[in-house]
PDB file of C-alpha atoms in Angstrom:
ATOM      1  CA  UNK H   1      -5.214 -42.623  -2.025  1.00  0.00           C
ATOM      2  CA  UNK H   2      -7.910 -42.179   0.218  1.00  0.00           C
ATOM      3  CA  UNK H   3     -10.956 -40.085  -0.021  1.00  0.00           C
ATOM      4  CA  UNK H   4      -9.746 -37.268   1.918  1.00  0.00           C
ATOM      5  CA  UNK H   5      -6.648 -37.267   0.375  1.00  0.00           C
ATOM      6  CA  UNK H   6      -8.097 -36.678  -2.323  1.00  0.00           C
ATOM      7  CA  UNK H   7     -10.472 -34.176  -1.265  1.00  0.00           C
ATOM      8  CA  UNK H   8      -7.412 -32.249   0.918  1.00  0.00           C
ATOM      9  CA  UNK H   9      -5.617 -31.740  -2.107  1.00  0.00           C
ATOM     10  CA  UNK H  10      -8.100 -29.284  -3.687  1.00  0.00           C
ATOM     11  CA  UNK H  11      -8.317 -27.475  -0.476  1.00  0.00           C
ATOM     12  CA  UNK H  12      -4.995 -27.410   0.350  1.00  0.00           C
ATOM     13  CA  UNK H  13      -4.136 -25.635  -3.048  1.00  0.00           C
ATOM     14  CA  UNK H  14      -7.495 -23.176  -2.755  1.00  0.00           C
ATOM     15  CA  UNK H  15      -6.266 -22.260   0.725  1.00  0.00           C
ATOM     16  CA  UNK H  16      -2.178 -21.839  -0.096  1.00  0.00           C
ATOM     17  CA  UNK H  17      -3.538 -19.331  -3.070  1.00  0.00           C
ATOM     18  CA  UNK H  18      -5.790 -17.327  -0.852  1.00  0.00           C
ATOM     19  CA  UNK H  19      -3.123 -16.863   1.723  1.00  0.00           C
ATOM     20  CA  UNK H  20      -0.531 -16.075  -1.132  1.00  0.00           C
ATOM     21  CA  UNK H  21      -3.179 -13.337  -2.510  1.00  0.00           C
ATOM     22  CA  UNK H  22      -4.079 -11.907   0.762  1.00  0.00           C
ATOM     23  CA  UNK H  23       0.080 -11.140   1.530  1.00  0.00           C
ATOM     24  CA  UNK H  24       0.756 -10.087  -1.904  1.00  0.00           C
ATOM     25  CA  UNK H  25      -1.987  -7.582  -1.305  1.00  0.00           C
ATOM     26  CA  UNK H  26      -0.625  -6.524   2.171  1.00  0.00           C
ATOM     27  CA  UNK H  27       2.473  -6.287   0.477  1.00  0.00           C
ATOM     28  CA  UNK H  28       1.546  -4.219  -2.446  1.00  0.00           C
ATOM     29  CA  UNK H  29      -0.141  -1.898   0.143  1.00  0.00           C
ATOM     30  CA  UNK H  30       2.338  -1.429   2.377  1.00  0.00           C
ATOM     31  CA  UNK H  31       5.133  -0.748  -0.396  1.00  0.00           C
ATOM     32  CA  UNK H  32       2.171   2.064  -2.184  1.00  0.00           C
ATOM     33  CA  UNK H  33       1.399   3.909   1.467  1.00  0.00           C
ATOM     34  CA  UNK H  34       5.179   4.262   1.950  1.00  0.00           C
ATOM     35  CA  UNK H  35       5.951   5.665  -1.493  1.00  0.00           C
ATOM     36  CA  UNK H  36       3.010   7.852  -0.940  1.00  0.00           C
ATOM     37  CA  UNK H  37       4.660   9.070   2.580  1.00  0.00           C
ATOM     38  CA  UNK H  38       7.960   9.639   1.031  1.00  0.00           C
ATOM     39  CA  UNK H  39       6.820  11.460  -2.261  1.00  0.00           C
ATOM     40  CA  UNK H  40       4.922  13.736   0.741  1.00  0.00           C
ATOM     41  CA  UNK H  41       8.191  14.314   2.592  1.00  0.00           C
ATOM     42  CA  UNK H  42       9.897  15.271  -0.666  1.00  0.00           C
ATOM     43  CA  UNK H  43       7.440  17.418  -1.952  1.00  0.00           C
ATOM     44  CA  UNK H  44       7.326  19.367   1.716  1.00  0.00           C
ATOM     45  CA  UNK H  45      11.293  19.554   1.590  1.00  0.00           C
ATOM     46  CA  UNK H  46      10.844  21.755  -1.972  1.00  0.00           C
ATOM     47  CA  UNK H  47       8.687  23.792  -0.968  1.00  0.00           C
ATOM     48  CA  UNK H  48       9.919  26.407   0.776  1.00  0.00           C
ATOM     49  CA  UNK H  49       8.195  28.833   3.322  1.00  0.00           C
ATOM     50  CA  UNK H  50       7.035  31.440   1.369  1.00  0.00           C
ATOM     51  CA  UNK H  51       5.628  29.568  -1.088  1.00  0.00           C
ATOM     52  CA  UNK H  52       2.728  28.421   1.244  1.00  0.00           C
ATOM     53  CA  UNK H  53      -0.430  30.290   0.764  1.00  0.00           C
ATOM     54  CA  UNK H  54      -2.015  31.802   3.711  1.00  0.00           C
ATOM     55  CA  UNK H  55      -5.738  31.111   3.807  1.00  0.00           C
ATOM     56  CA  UNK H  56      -6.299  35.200   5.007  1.00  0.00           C
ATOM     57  CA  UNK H  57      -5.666  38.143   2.750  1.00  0.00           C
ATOM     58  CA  UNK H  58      -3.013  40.362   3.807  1.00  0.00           C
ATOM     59  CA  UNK H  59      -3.747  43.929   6.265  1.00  0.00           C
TER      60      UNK H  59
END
């Protein structure tokens, strides 16, 4: 083994774990902003019209 064999090894292992952090976290973001969309879009499809408070008082 040469010397930058050797010294590749350690990078090559630093660098594969970054990259596997970096799309785990994309992942793990992605997959939290669409739950977050679709508990929206269920909560909007309970609630029903009336049930929305108007910001004025009524005349």
């Amino acid at each position: 083994m040469t010397k930058t064999t050797v010294l590749a090894a350690p990078y090559g292992l630093v660098l594969h774990d970054i990259a596997g952090n970096v799309v785990a976290g994309l992942v793990l973001l992605a997959i939290t902003a669409g739950w977050q969309r679709a508990r929206t879009r269920r909560q909007a499809r309970r609630t029903f019209p009336g049930a929305i408070e108007r910001d004025e008082p009524p005349s």
